[in-house]
Amino acid sequence: MRQVKGTFLDVDLDLHGSPSDIEQVVSVMAPSVVVMRHEGQDASLELAAQFSSAEIALQAFAELIQALPCDARSAWDRLEYRSANIGLRSGSQGRKLTGAISLEVIGTMFTSGL
């Protein structure tokens, strides 16, 4: 596999669950995120701050989730799915981008329920 250099853009956090749980999570996270989309059972969030790598952005999301107040954390835990999508830009079409996320960050993501 040929490795292609790419530029990290952002991490989107896509959420799906009951409208009340989505509303509770989004309202608590709102000061730290940009709400890209919020319609009923779905929301898509990006961190308001810019980060230099996917790993740092994922860690920031995990810390934000771990800091949720109890009610918002319960709503987070009830969501049907939570998906982190890493945005990359590459000048080469049809080639696979590769990168690494540390085991420490992956462990934090799992304990956060990402």
PDB file of C-alpha atoms in Angstrom:
ATOM      1  CA  MET A   1       0.000   0.000   0.000  1.00  0.00           C
ATOM      2  CA  ARG A   2       1.363   3.374  -0.978  1.00  0.00           C
ATOM      3  CA  GLN A   3       1.137   6.035   1.714  1.00  0.00           C
ATOM      4  CA  VAL A   4      -0.175   9.417   0.572  1.00  0.00           C
ATOM      5  CA  LYS A   5       0.337  12.615   2.502  1.00  0.00           C
ATOM      6  CA  GLY A   6      -2.837  14.373   3.541  1.00  0.00           C
ATOM      7  CA  THR A   7      -3.869  17.410   5.524  1.00  0.00           C
ATOM      8  CA  PHE A   8      -6.032  17.040   8.608  1.00  0.00           C
ATOM      9  CA  LEU A   9      -9.176  19.157   8.410  1.00  0.00           C
ATOM     10  CA  ASP A  10     -11.421  18.318  11.351  1.00  0.00           C
ATOM     11  CA  VAL A  11     -13.366  15.694  13.258  1.00  0.00           C
ATOM     12  CA  ASP A  12     -17.153  15.623  13.010  1.00  0.00           C
ATOM     13  CA  LEU A  13     -19.127  13.960  15.769  1.00  0.00           C
ATOM     14  CA  ASP A  14     -22.420  12.533  14.470  1.00  0.00           C
ATOM     15  CA  LEU A  15     -25.085  11.679  17.031  1.00  0.00           C
ATOM     16  CA  HIS A  16     -28.402   9.826  16.771  1.00  0.00           C
ATOM     17  CA  GLY A  17     -30.939   9.211  19.506  1.00  0.00           C
ATOM     18  CA  SER A  18     -34.099  10.554  21.047  1.00  0.00           C
ATOM     19  CA  PRO A  19     -34.689  14.245  20.299  1.00  0.00           C
ATOM     20  CA  SER A  20     -34.649  15.102  24.018  1.00  0.00           C
ATOM     21  CA  ASP A  21     -31.292  13.346  24.592  1.00  0.00           C
ATOM     22  CA  ILE A  22     -29.784  14.989  21.496  1.00  0.00           C
ATOM     23  CA  GLU A  23     -31.056  18.395  22.657  1.00  0.00           C
ATOM     24  CA  GLN A  24     -29.594  17.928  26.133  1.00  0.00           C
ATOM     25  CA  VAL A  25     -26.154  16.868  24.854  1.00  0.00           C
ATOM     26  CA  VAL A  26     -26.005  19.577  22.186  1.00  0.00           C
ATOM     27  CA  SER A  27     -27.074  22.347  24.577  1.00  0.00           C
ATOM     28  CA  VAL A  28     -24.381  21.433  27.114  1.00  0.00           C
ATOM     29  CA  MET A  29     -21.662  21.051  24.462  1.00  0.00           C
ATOM     30  CA  ALA A  30     -22.706  24.183  22.537  1.00  0.00           C
ATOM     31  CA  PRO A  31     -20.087  26.549  24.014  1.00  0.00           C
ATOM     32  CA  SER A  32     -17.263  24.229  22.861  1.00  0.00           C
ATOM     33  CA  VAL A  33     -18.632  23.043  19.512  1.00  0.00           C
ATOM     34  CA  VAL A  34     -20.059  24.304  16.259  1.00  0.00           C
ATOM     35  CA  VAL A  35     -23.396  22.663  15.569  1.00  0.00           C
ATOM     36  CA  MET A  36     -23.236  21.774  11.882  1.00  0.00           C
ATOM     37  CA  ARG A  37     -26.663  20.128  11.858  1.00  0.00           C
ATOM     38  CA  HIS A  38     -29.327  19.469  14.476  1.00  0.00           C
ATOM     39  CA  GLU A  39     -32.590  17.998  13.271  1.00  0.00           C
ATOM     40  CA  GLY A  40     -34.784  15.911  15.578  1.00  0.00           C
ATOM     41  CA  GLN A  41     -32.947  12.644  16.290  1.00  0.00           C
ATOM     42  CA  ASP A  42     -29.674  13.659  14.606  1.00  0.00           C
ATOM     43  CA  ALA A  43     -26.899  16.144  15.179  1.00  0.00           C
ATOM     44  CA  SER A  44     -23.456  16.739  13.735  1.00  0.00           C
ATOM     45  CA  LEU A  45     -20.882  18.677  15.759  1.00  0.00           C
ATOM     46  CA  GLU A  46     -17.366  19.996  15.213  1.00  0.00           C
ATOM     47  CA  LEU A  47     -15.103  21.382  17.885  1.00  0.00           C
ATOM     48  CA  ALA A  48     -15.053  25.195  17.924  1.00  0.00           C
ATOM     49  CA  ALA A  49     -11.278  25.235  18.330  1.00  0.00           C
ATOM     50  CA  GLN A  50      -8.945  24.169  15.531  1.00  0.00           C
ATOM     51  CA  PHE A  51      -6.554  21.284  16.152  1.00  0.00           C
ATOM     52  CA  SER A  52      -3.437  20.185  14.305  1.00  0.00           C
ATOM     53  CA  SER A  53      -4.213  16.470  14.217  1.00  0.00           C
ATOM     54  CA  ALA A  54      -7.051  13.983  14.405  1.00  0.00           C
ATOM     55  CA  GLU A  55      -5.555  12.530  17.571  1.00  0.00           C
ATOM     56  CA  ILE A  56      -5.600  15.862  19.411  1.00  0.00           C
ATOM     57  CA  ALA A  57      -9.155  16.605  18.213  1.00  0.00           C
ATOM     58  CA  LEU A  58     -10.399  13.155  19.285  1.00  0.00           C
ATOM     59  CA  GLN A  59      -8.774  13.648  22.685  1.00  0.00           C
ATOM     60  CA  ALA A  60     -10.503  17.041  23.010  1.00  0.00           C
ATOM     61  CA  PHE A  61     -13.880  15.456  22.186  1.00  0.00           C
ATOM     62  CA  ALA A  62     -13.230  12.682  24.741  1.00  0.00           C
ATOM     63  CA  GLU A  63     -12.386  15.255  27.435  1.00  0.00           C
ATOM     64  CA  LEU A  64     -15.520  17.242  26.591  1.00  0.00           C
ATOM     65  CA  ILE A  65     -17.633  14.098  26.928  1.00  0.00           C
ATOM     66  CA  GLN A  66     -15.996  13.109  30.209  1.00  0.00           C
ATOM     67  CA  ALA A  67     -16.759  16.588  31.592  1.00  0.00           C
ATOM     68  CA  LEU A  68     -20.499  16.371  30.848  1.00  0.00           C
ATOM     69  CA  PRO A  69     -22.694  16.928  33.911  1.00  0.00           C
ATOM     70  CA  CYS A  70     -24.504  13.807  35.176  1.00  0.00           C
ATOM     71  CA  ASP A  71     -27.824  14.457  33.381  1.00  0.00           C
ATOM     72  CA  ALA A  72     -26.123  15.231  30.069  1.00  0.00           C
ATOM     73  CA  ARG A  73     -23.821  12.215  30.489  1.00  0.00           C
ATOM     74  CA  SER A  74     -26.851   9.982  31.029  1.00  0.00           C
ATOM     75  CA  ALA A  75     -28.387  11.421  27.847  1.00  0.00           C
ATOM     76  CA  TRP A  76     -25.067  10.777  26.031  1.00  0.00           C
ATOM     77  CA  ASP A  77     -25.028   7.161  27.218  1.00  0.00           C
ATOM     78  CA  ARG A  78     -28.595   6.640  25.947  1.00  0.00           C
ATOM     79  CA  LEU A  79     -27.808   7.796  22.381  1.00  0.00           C
ATOM     80  CA  GLU A  80     -28.267   5.056  19.785  1.00  0.00           C
ATOM     81  CA  TYR A  81     -24.972   5.869  18.089  1.00  0.00           C
ATOM     82  CA  ARG A  82     -22.052   8.255  18.255  1.00  0.00           C
ATOM     83  CA  SER A  83     -19.688   8.372  15.302  1.00  0.00           C
ATOM     84  CA  ALA A  84     -16.457  10.340  14.909  1.00  0.00           C
ATOM     85  CA  ASN A  85     -15.563  11.135  11.293  1.00  0.00           C
ATOM     86  CA  ILE A  86     -12.064  12.360  10.516  1.00  0.00           C
ATOM     87  CA  GLY A  87     -11.840  14.852   7.643  1.00  0.00           C
ATOM     88  CA  LEU A  88      -8.667  14.774   5.557  1.00  0.00           C
ATOM     89  CA  ARG A  89      -7.652  16.546   2.358  1.00  0.00           C
ATOM     90  CA  SER A  90      -5.439  14.836  -0.171  1.00  0.00           C
ATOM     91  CA  GLY A  91      -4.250  15.995  -3.547  1.00  0.00           C
ATOM     92  CA  SER A  92      -4.288  12.441  -4.905  1.00  0.00           C
ATOM     93  CA  GLN A  93      -7.554  10.865  -5.970  1.00  0.00           C
ATOM     94  CA  GLY A  94      -8.184   7.167  -5.402  1.00  0.00           C
ATOM     95  CA  ARG A  95      -5.366   6.626  -2.942  1.00  0.00           C
ATOM     96  CA  LYS A  96      -5.774   5.580   0.649  1.00  0.00           C
ATOM     97  CA  LEU A  97      -4.627   7.922   3.408  1.00  0.00           C
ATOM     98  CA  THR A  98      -3.096   6.324   6.466  1.00  0.00           C
ATOM     99  CA  GLY A  99      -2.328   7.677   9.891  1.00  0.00           C
ATOM    100  CA  ALA A 100      -2.110   6.674  13.504  1.00  0.00           C
ATOM    101  CA  ILE A 101      -4.123   7.319  16.636  1.00  0.00           C
ATOM    102  CA  SER A 102      -2.364   6.380  19.880  1.00  0.00           C
ATOM    103  CA  LEU A 103      -3.685   3.577  22.064  1.00  0.00           C
ATOM    104  CA  GLU A 104      -4.019   6.081  24.900  1.00  0.00           C
ATOM    105  CA  VAL A 105      -6.449   8.230  22.897  1.00  0.00           C
ATOM    106  CA  ILE A 106      -8.347   5.184  21.639  1.00  0.00           C
ATOM    107  CA  GLY A 107      -8.733   3.999  25.248  1.00  0.00           C
ATOM    108  CA  THR A 108     -10.004   7.440  26.286  1.00  0.00           C
ATOM    109  CA  MET A 109     -12.503   7.407  23.424  1.00  0.00           C
ATOM    110  CA  PHE A 110     -13.888   4.036  24.538  1.00  0.00           C
ATOM    111  CA  THR A 111     -14.234   5.114  28.169  1.00  0.00           C
ATOM    112  CA  SER A 112     -16.019   8.243  26.924  1.00  0.00           C
ATOM    113  CA  GLY A 113     -18.488   6.155  24.964  1.00  0.00           C
ATOM    114  CA  LEU A 114     -17.376   7.417  21.547  1.00  0.00           C
TER     115      LEU A 114
END
